[in-house]
Tab-separated table of C-alpha atoms and ligand atoms in Angstrom:
chain	number	residue	atom	x	y	z
A	1	MET	CA	-0.010	0.233	0.125
A	2	LYS	CA	2.901	1.990	0.908
A	3	ARG	CA	4.651	1.430	-2.167
A	4	LEU	CA	1.881	1.877	-4.316
A	5	ALA	CA	1.562	5.508	-2.385
A	6	ALA	CA	4.698	6.135	-2.958
A	7	MET	CA	4.755	5.433	-6.922
A	8	ILE	CA	1.576	7.489	-7.200
A	9	ALA	CA	3.486	10.435	-5.561
A	10	THR	CA	6.625	10.161	-7.743
A	11	THR	CA	4.522	9.662	-11.088
A	12	ALA	CA	2.798	13.046	-10.329
A	13	ALA	CA	6.086	14.544	-9.153
A	14	LEU	CA	7.406	13.372	-12.777
A	15	ALA	CA	3.958	14.540	-14.534
A	16	ALA	CA	4.070	17.788	-12.748
A	17	SER	CA	8.120	18.806	-13.508
A	18	ALA	CA	7.599	17.597	-16.722
A	19	GLN	CA	4.224	20.275	-17.126
A	20	GLU	CA	6.440	22.959	-15.647
A	21	ALA	CA	9.169	22.514	-17.828
A	22	PRO	CA	9.170	25.867	-19.342
A	23	PHE	CA	8.832	26.357	-23.366
A	24	ALA	CA	8.169	29.209	-25.457
A	25	ILE	CA	8.110	30.497	-28.839
A	26	ALA	CA	8.867	33.848	-30.661
A	27	ILE	CA	7.936	34.651	-34.194
A	28	HIS	CA	8.768	37.765	-36.142
A	29	GLY	CA	7.354	38.610	-39.921
A	30	GLY	CA	9.774	41.424	-40.615
A	31	SER	CA	10.134	45.050	-39.958
A	32	GLY	CA	9.790	48.478	-41.307
A	33	THR	CA	7.577	51.587	-41.568
A	34	ILE	CA	4.950	49.575	-40.159
A	35	THR	CA	2.467	52.475	-38.895
A	36	ARG	CA	-1.230	52.453	-37.899
A	37	ALA	CA	-1.639	54.711	-40.759
A	38	SER	CA	-0.303	52.384	-43.070
A	39	LEU	CA	-2.515	49.524	-42.820
A	40	THR	CA	-5.746	48.917	-42.836
A	41	THR	CA	-8.200	47.347	-40.277
A	42	GLU	CA	-8.651	44.578	-42.797
A	43	ARG	CA	-5.183	43.948	-43.363
A	44	GLU	CA	-3.818	44.040	-39.857
A	45	ALA	CA	-6.570	41.362	-39.279
A	46	ALA	CA	-4.828	39.462	-41.828
A	47	TYR	CA	-1.469	39.662	-40.505
A	48	ARG	CA	-2.540	38.836	-36.921
A	49	ALA	CA	-4.467	35.645	-38.142
A	50	VAL	CA	-1.344	34.335	-39.539
A	51	LEU	CA	0.908	35.120	-37.053
A	52	ALA	CA	-1.628	33.677	-34.466
A	53	GLU	CA	-1.874	30.437	-36.808
A	54	SER	CA	2.420	30.439	-36.956
A	55	LEU	CA	2.596	30.769	-33.066
A	56	GLU	CA	0.065	28.044	-32.500
A	57	ALA	CA	1.929	25.928	-35.071
A	58	GLY	CA	5.074	25.947	-32.696
A	59	ARG	CA	3.105	25.854	-29.388
A	60	ARG	CA	1.372	22.771	-30.005
A	61	ILE	CA	4.435	20.954	-30.539
A	62	LEU	CA	6.520	22.181	-27.753
A	63	GLU	CA	3.157	21.578	-25.538
A	64	GLY	CA	3.302	18.252	-26.592
A	65	GLY	CA	6.984	17.719	-25.695
A	66	GLY	CA	8.544	18.121	-29.229
A	67	SER	CA	11.881	19.686	-30.268
A	68	ALA	CA	12.636	23.451	-30.429
A	69	VAL	CA	13.813	22.515	-34.256
A	70	ASP	CA	10.551	21.532	-34.916
A	71	ALA	CA	8.476	23.947	-33.626
A	72	VAL	CA	10.814	26.687	-35.676
A	73	VAL	CA	10.040	25.081	-38.720
A	74	ALA	CA	6.346	24.325	-38.197
A	75	ALA	CA	6.041	28.457	-37.334
A	76	VAL	CA	8.113	29.619	-39.727
A	77	LYS	CA	6.462	27.311	-42.554
A	78	VAL	CA	3.075	29.040	-41.854
A	79	MET	CA	4.340	32.223	-42.618
A	80	GLU	CA	6.138	31.085	-45.918
A	81	ASP	CA	2.740	29.682	-47.186
A	82	SER	CA	1.273	33.077	-46.758
A	83	PRO	CA	1.427	35.926	-49.725
A	84	LEU	CA	1.478	38.500	-46.820
A	85	PHE	CA	5.147	37.740	-45.763
A	86	ASN	CA	8.381	38.306	-47.884
A	87	ALA	CA	9.200	34.606	-47.385
A	88	GLY	CA	8.047	31.477	-49.558
A	89	ARG	CA	4.831	32.167	-51.428
A	90	GLY	CA	5.020	36.089	-50.545
A	91	ALA	CA	8.860	36.296	-51.750
A	92	VAL	CA	9.777	39.995	-53.285
A	93	PHE	CA	11.047	39.902	-56.813
A	94	THR	CA	14.565	40.741	-57.808
A	95	SER	CA	15.863	43.335	-60.102
A	96	GLU	CA	15.138	40.639	-63.161
A	97	GLY	CA	11.891	39.881	-61.940
A	98	ALA	CA	12.632	36.511	-60.537
A	99	ASN	CA	12.000	35.184	-56.795
A	100	GLU	CA	15.212	34.042	-55.237
A	101	LEU	CA	14.772	32.450	-51.818
A	102	ASP	CA	17.091	32.360	-48.333
A	103	ALA	CA	16.389	30.300	-45.172
A	104	SER	CA	18.288	28.767	-42.545
A	105	ILE	CA	18.219	26.736	-39.309
A	106	MET	CA	20.283	26.232	-36.274
A	107	ASP	CA	19.933	23.430	-33.376
A	108	GLY	CA	21.383	25.068	-29.854
A	109	ARG	CA	21.955	21.512	-29.059
A	110	GLY	CA	25.578	20.709	-30.678
A	111	ARG	CA	25.296	23.970	-32.807
A	112	ARG	CA	23.803	22.046	-35.662
A	113	ALA	CA	22.630	24.323	-38.550
A	114	GLY	CA	21.511	24.082	-42.284
A	115	ALA	CA	20.903	26.727	-45.006
A	116	VAL	CA	20.030	27.454	-48.515
A	117	ALA	CA	20.276	30.526	-50.481
A	118	GLY	CA	19.069	31.249	-54.036
A	119	VAL	CA	16.325	28.572	-54.621
A	120	THR	CA	13.709	29.258	-57.123
A	121	THR	CA	11.328	26.068	-56.810
A	122	VAL	CA	11.450	24.990	-53.351
A	123	ARG	CA	7.966	25.862	-51.687
A	124	ASN	CA	9.353	25.847	-47.953
A	125	PRO	CA	12.938	27.001	-48.138
A	126	VAL	CA	12.824	26.402	-44.333
A	127	GLU	CA	12.893	22.436	-44.828
A	128	ALA	CA	15.298	22.634	-47.719
A	129	ALA	CA	17.373	24.286	-44.578
A	130	ARG	CA	16.484	21.463	-42.412
A	131	ALA	CA	17.443	18.919	-44.737
A	132	VAL	CA	20.807	20.341	-45.348
A	133	MET	CA	21.312	20.308	-41.568
A	134	ASP	CA	19.709	17.082	-40.912
A	135	LYS	CA	20.910	15.037	-44.223
A	136	SER	CA	23.666	16.540	-45.649
A	137	ARG	CA	27.595	16.985	-44.589
A	138	HIS	CA	27.315	20.524	-45.359
A	139	VAL	CA	25.711	23.952	-43.856
A	140	LEU	CA	24.667	26.004	-46.687
A	141	LEU	CA	23.696	25.008	-50.270
A	142	ALA	CA	23.085	27.533	-52.752
A	143	GLY	CA	21.341	27.851	-56.063
A	144	ARG	CA	20.910	24.594	-58.638
A	145	GLY	CA	22.902	22.165	-55.808
A	146	ALA	CA	20.200	23.293	-53.193
A	147	GLU	CA	17.335	22.570	-55.339
A	148	ALA	CA	18.613	19.169	-56.274
A	149	PHE	CA	19.344	18.500	-52.825
A	150	ALA	CA	15.561	19.610	-52.042
A	151	LYS	CA	14.431	17.142	-55.073
A	152	GLU	CA	16.299	14.326	-53.815
A	153	GLN	CA	15.192	14.673	-50.255
A	154	GLY	CA	11.458	14.694	-51.740
A	155	LEU	CA	10.721	18.124	-50.403
A	156	ALA	CA	7.793	20.095	-52.039
A	157	LEU	CA	8.689	22.101	-55.707
A	158	VAL	CA	6.763	24.184	-57.339
A	159	GLU	CA	7.147	26.273	-60.617
A	160	PRO	CA	8.527	29.721	-60.084
A	161	LYS	CA	5.355	31.450	-61.052
A	162	TYR	CA	3.916	29.818	-57.597
A	163	PHE	CA	5.933	32.738	-55.998
A	164	TRP	CA	4.446	35.591	-58.170
A	165	THR	CA	1.892	37.833	-56.546
A	166	ARG	CA	0.759	41.223	-57.659
A	167	GLU	CA	1.307	43.180	-54.698
A	168	ARG	CA	5.409	41.984	-55.207
A	169	TRP	CA	5.157	42.949	-58.590
A	170	ASP	CA	3.661	46.581	-58.274
A	171	GLN	CA	6.459	47.029	-55.317
A	172	LEU	CA	9.320	45.932	-57.842
A	173	GLN	CA	7.977	48.179	-60.350
A	174	ARG	CA	7.867	51.122	-58.167
A	175	ALA	CA	11.349	50.409	-56.508
A	176	LYS	CA	12.623	50.309	-60.074
A	177	GLU	CA	11.127	53.392	-60.833
A	178	ARG	CA	12.904	54.842	-57.915
A	179	ASP	CA	16.171	53.064	-58.454
A	180	ARG	CA	15.677	51.953	-54.626
A	181	GLN	CA	16.218	48.378	-52.999
A	182	PRO	CA	12.939	48.733	-50.233
A	183	LEU	CA	12.383	46.567	-47.188
A	184	ASP	CA	9.625	44.753	-48.034
A	185	HIS	CA	7.227	46.299	-45.216
A	186	ASP	CA	8.271	49.803	-46.028
A	187	ALA	CA	5.470	52.052	-47.265
A	188	PRO	CA	5.801	53.387	-50.887
A	189	ARG	CA	7.630	56.739	-50.949
A	190	ALA	CA	6.040	60.056	-52.480
A	191	ALA	CA	9.723	61.269	-53.414
A	192	PRO	CA	11.947	59.346	-55.743
A	193	ALA	CA	14.974	58.410	-53.778
A	194	LYS	CA	18.140	58.405	-56.320
A	195	SER	CA	20.700	57.160	-53.957
A	196	SER	CA	19.452	53.217	-53.899
A	197	SER	CA	20.478	53.190	-49.991
A	198	LEU	CA	19.369	50.082	-48.393
A	199	ALA	CA	18.663	51.793	-45.549
A	200	GLU	CA	16.089	54.067	-46.255
A	201	ASP	CA	12.384	53.269	-46.738
A	202	THR	CA	12.440	50.126	-46.736
A	203	LYS	CA	10.470	47.146	-45.249
A	204	LEU	CA	11.641	43.818	-44.135
A	205	GLY	CA	9.269	40.971	-44.296
A	206	THR	CA	11.472	38.069	-43.523
A	207	VAL	CA	10.010	35.715	-41.222
A	208	GLY	CA	11.720	33.873	-38.398
A	209	ALA	CA	11.488	31.965	-35.195
A	210	VAL	CA	13.070	31.376	-31.894
A	211	ALA	CA	12.099	28.439	-29.677
A	212	LEU	CA	12.988	26.529	-25.957
A	213	ASP	CA	11.656	23.110	-25.776
A	214	LYS	CA	10.708	20.963	-22.566
A	215	ALA	CA	14.345	19.333	-22.941
A	216	GLY	CA	15.953	22.851	-22.754
A	217	HIS	CA	17.191	22.950	-26.158
A	218	LEU	CA	17.109	26.268	-28.252
A	219	ALA	CA	16.367	26.750	-31.864
A	220	ALA	CA	16.109	29.560	-34.280
A	221	ALA	CA	14.957	29.669	-38.301
A	222	THR	CA	14.700	32.493	-40.693
A	223	SER	CA	13.533	32.712	-44.178
A	224	THR	CA	13.149	35.283	-46.727
A	225	GLY	CA	12.690	36.377	-50.118
A	226	GLY	CA	15.527	39.090	-49.292
A	227	ILE	CA	15.151	42.617	-50.479
A	228	THR	CA	12.957	43.988	-53.577
A	229	ASN	CA	14.690	45.089	-56.530
A	230	LYS	CA	18.347	43.103	-55.272
A	231	ARG	CA	20.575	41.997	-57.867
A	232	PHE	CA	20.364	38.606	-58.982
A	233	GLY	CA	22.659	36.323	-57.134
A	234	ARG	CA	22.572	38.426	-54.051
A	235	VAL	CA	22.536	36.462	-50.726
A	236	GLY	CA	21.324	38.418	-47.347
A	237	ASP	CA	21.966	37.776	-44.112
A	238	SER	CA	19.129	35.443	-43.418
A	239	PRO	CA	20.824	32.189	-44.809
A	240	LEU	CA	23.583	33.140	-43.158
A	241	VAL	CA	24.508	31.302	-39.712
A	242	GLY	CA	25.974	34.025	-37.279
A	243	ALA	CA	24.114	36.891	-39.319
A	244	GLY	CA	20.676	36.540	-39.565
A	245	THR	CA	20.105	33.241	-37.429
A	246	TRP	CA	21.931	31.793	-34.556
A	247	ALA	CA	21.288	29.112	-31.566
A	248	ASP	CA	23.119	28.003	-29.009
A	249	ASP	CA	22.134	26.378	-25.835
A	250	ALA	CA	24.554	27.788	-23.754
A	251	SER	CA	23.365	31.402	-24.636
A	252	VAL	CA	20.572	32.441	-26.951
A	253	ALA	CA	18.334	31.957	-30.041
A	254	VAL	CA	18.299	34.645	-32.364
A	255	SER	CA	16.460	35.372	-36.002
A	256	ALA	CA	16.920	38.818	-37.373
A	257	THR	CA	15.200	40.976	-40.217
A	258	GLY	CA	16.625	44.022	-41.661
A	259	THR	CA	18.788	45.496	-44.345
A	260	GLY	CA	20.942	42.287	-44.886
A	261	GLU	CA	24.102	43.434	-45.737
A	262	MET	CA	24.605	45.415	-42.695
A	263	PHE	CA	23.513	42.608	-40.391
A	264	ILE	CA	26.208	40.680	-42.324
A	265	ARG	CA	28.921	42.983	-41.495
A	266	ALA	CA	27.919	43.132	-37.953
A	267	ALA	CA	27.697	39.378	-37.625
A	268	ALA	CA	24.540	40.392	-35.623
A	269	ALA	CA	23.047	37.278	-34.403
A	270	HIS	CA	26.009	35.547	-33.337
A	271	GLU	CA	27.156	39.165	-31.750
A	272	ILE	CA	24.144	38.777	-29.486
A	273	ALA	CA	24.918	35.312	-28.489
A	274	ALA	CA	28.746	36.116	-27.837
A	275	LEU	CA	27.804	39.414	-25.777
A	276	VAL	CA	25.267	37.300	-23.490
A	277	LYS	CA	28.146	34.391	-23.245
A	278	HIS	CA	31.227	36.246	-23.237
A	279	LYS	CA	30.046	39.684	-21.582
A	280	GLY	CA	27.372	38.577	-19.266
A	281	LEU	CA	24.797	41.361	-21.094
A	282	ALA	CA	20.887	40.685	-20.476
A	283	PRO	CA	19.778	39.325	-23.940
A	284	ARG	CA	17.553	43.175	-24.210
A	285	ALA	CA	21.251	44.839	-23.934
A	286	ALA	CA	22.977	42.525	-26.294
A	287	ALA	CA	20.287	42.755	-28.808
A	288	ASP	CA	20.354	46.767	-28.186
A	289	GLU	CA	23.929	46.666	-28.771
A	290	ALA	CA	23.888	44.820	-32.099
A	291	LEU	CA	21.330	46.773	-33.496
A	292	ALA	CA	23.382	49.869	-32.514
A	293	GLN	CA	26.092	48.307	-34.633
A	294	VAL	CA	23.901	47.538	-37.500
A	295	LYS	CA	22.589	51.393	-37.283
A	296	ALA	CA	26.041	52.931	-37.332
A	297	LEU	CA	26.984	50.890	-40.618
A	298	GLY	CA	23.836	52.890	-41.883
A	299	GLY	CA	21.007	49.698	-41.379
A	300	ARG	CA	18.263	48.908	-39.897
A	301	GLY	CA	15.703	46.174	-38.698
A	302	GLY	CA	14.958	44.077	-35.867
A	303	VAL	CA	16.197	40.739	-34.053
A	304	ILE	CA	14.275	38.583	-31.971
A	305	VAL	CA	16.022	36.499	-28.970
A	306	MET	CA	15.127	33.640	-26.872
A	307	ASP	CA	17.172	32.523	-23.687
A	308	ALA	CA	17.400	29.351	-22.031
A	309	LYS	CA	14.563	30.021	-19.493
A	310	GLY	CA	12.162	30.758	-22.348
A	311	GLU	CA	12.194	34.288	-22.030
A	312	ALA	CA	12.019	36.365	-25.273
A	313	VAL	CA	12.966	39.761	-26.057
A	314	PHE	CA	11.738	41.863	-29.455
A	315	ALA	CA	14.017	44.884	-30.258
A	316	PHE	CA	13.741	46.944	-33.500
A	317	THR	CA	15.270	50.140	-34.954
A	318	THR	CA	12.149	50.392	-37.497
A	319	GLU	CA	8.584	51.801	-36.928
A	320	GLY	CA	7.281	48.375	-36.273
A	321	MET	CA	7.685	44.990	-36.456
A	322	TYR	CA	5.388	42.061	-36.862
A	323	ARG	CA	5.824	39.612	-33.917
A	324	GLY	CA	4.534	37.050	-31.585
A	325	LEU	CA	5.255	34.962	-28.193
A	326	ALA	CA	3.913	31.645	-26.955
A	327	LYS	CA	5.404	31.085	-23.891
A	328	GLY	CA	4.106	27.894	-21.503
A	329	PRO	CA	0.484	27.892	-21.041
A	330	ALA	CA	0.092	31.757	-20.875
A	331	ARG	CA	-2.080	33.289	-23.697
A	332	PRO	CA	-0.204	33.961	-26.780
A	333	GLU	CA	0.771	37.765	-27.582
A	334	ILE	CA	0.701	39.599	-30.957
A	335	ALA	CA	2.043	43.127	-31.818
A	336	ILE	CA	2.981	44.896	-34.632
A	337	PHE	CA	3.547	48.539	-33.885
A	338	ARG	CA	6.041	50.273	-31.664
A	339	ASP	CA	3.501	51.280	-28.663
B	401	LIG	N1	17.233	40.511	-43.947
B	401	LIG	C1	16.614	40.085	-45.238
B	401	LIG	C2	17.806	40.089	-46.484
B	401	LIG	O1	18.498	41.201	-46.340
B	401	LIG	C3	15.432	41.141	-45.575
B	401	LIG	C4	14.545	41.227	-44.582
B	401	LIG	O2	14.915	41.186	-43.197
B	401	LIG	O3	13.159	41.367	-44.925
B	401	LIG	O4	17.622	39.508	-47.326
């Protein structure tokens, strides 16, 4: 009798501790000139709905004891499949009028990583990045080689026209007229800007996720169509481990969105992790410091950071960033604007 009671007590304690193990997922859908005035109520609701769906896809996996890697892939896939975000289906156009997609993923357990760059027929680039991580000896595959690999792995391939959307096409025409390379969520500008600076009037619709699973592992993933009117062959920060994506159980998981060139030059995602790990900075201070470096280089954007306790930081130097957080059993939160 006593033994039975003890067994029941142990089982209950185990169940409680498994339940109490923290888990969380944070997502972003890009940053840029996102103000209340620039979004209609319907459009805001549409963005919120996809962000909620993405969070839920990741949260469900974590709640059921699934891995952070599975959770970030599921969350990113939802946004890749939506035409609202500059990743997968809604990818922006290159100057040549094509869609070249980049994605990466990193597993905080053992710092495994995978990425693809410049793919044009892979429906969900984040899945290709994951396949590179899990099924190849490499970290980054580009172009034709990445596509052949995705095919070999049985991933869904599409005709390039799958990525054609009227909105992105019009965005390209406007950018061409003004000789600019805007970030995805930037509002169209009234005055033409000749300098073609990557930093001005840009919107960054890149998507990303960071997660902590019940086993205590972190993961991060990022996926993008890049920057409107980018040169063909241009690769940004999103598929570069250390620039747009980073995850290390010993520090934090990071996914970035912004003017990729400057995020590469700041090694932004790794910089945040290094500031946490080596300088003992809080994730918030580390994120602000990395974004200040990006700004000093002439860039802008945002990051999401998650630490080993499931605490999330959202930081951005733009007017807004599509973002969301689901932490344990708490009600998921979604935000878009600065305030
Ligand atoms: N960081 C992405 C790139 O430079 C763009 C974005 O975040 O929207 O390709």
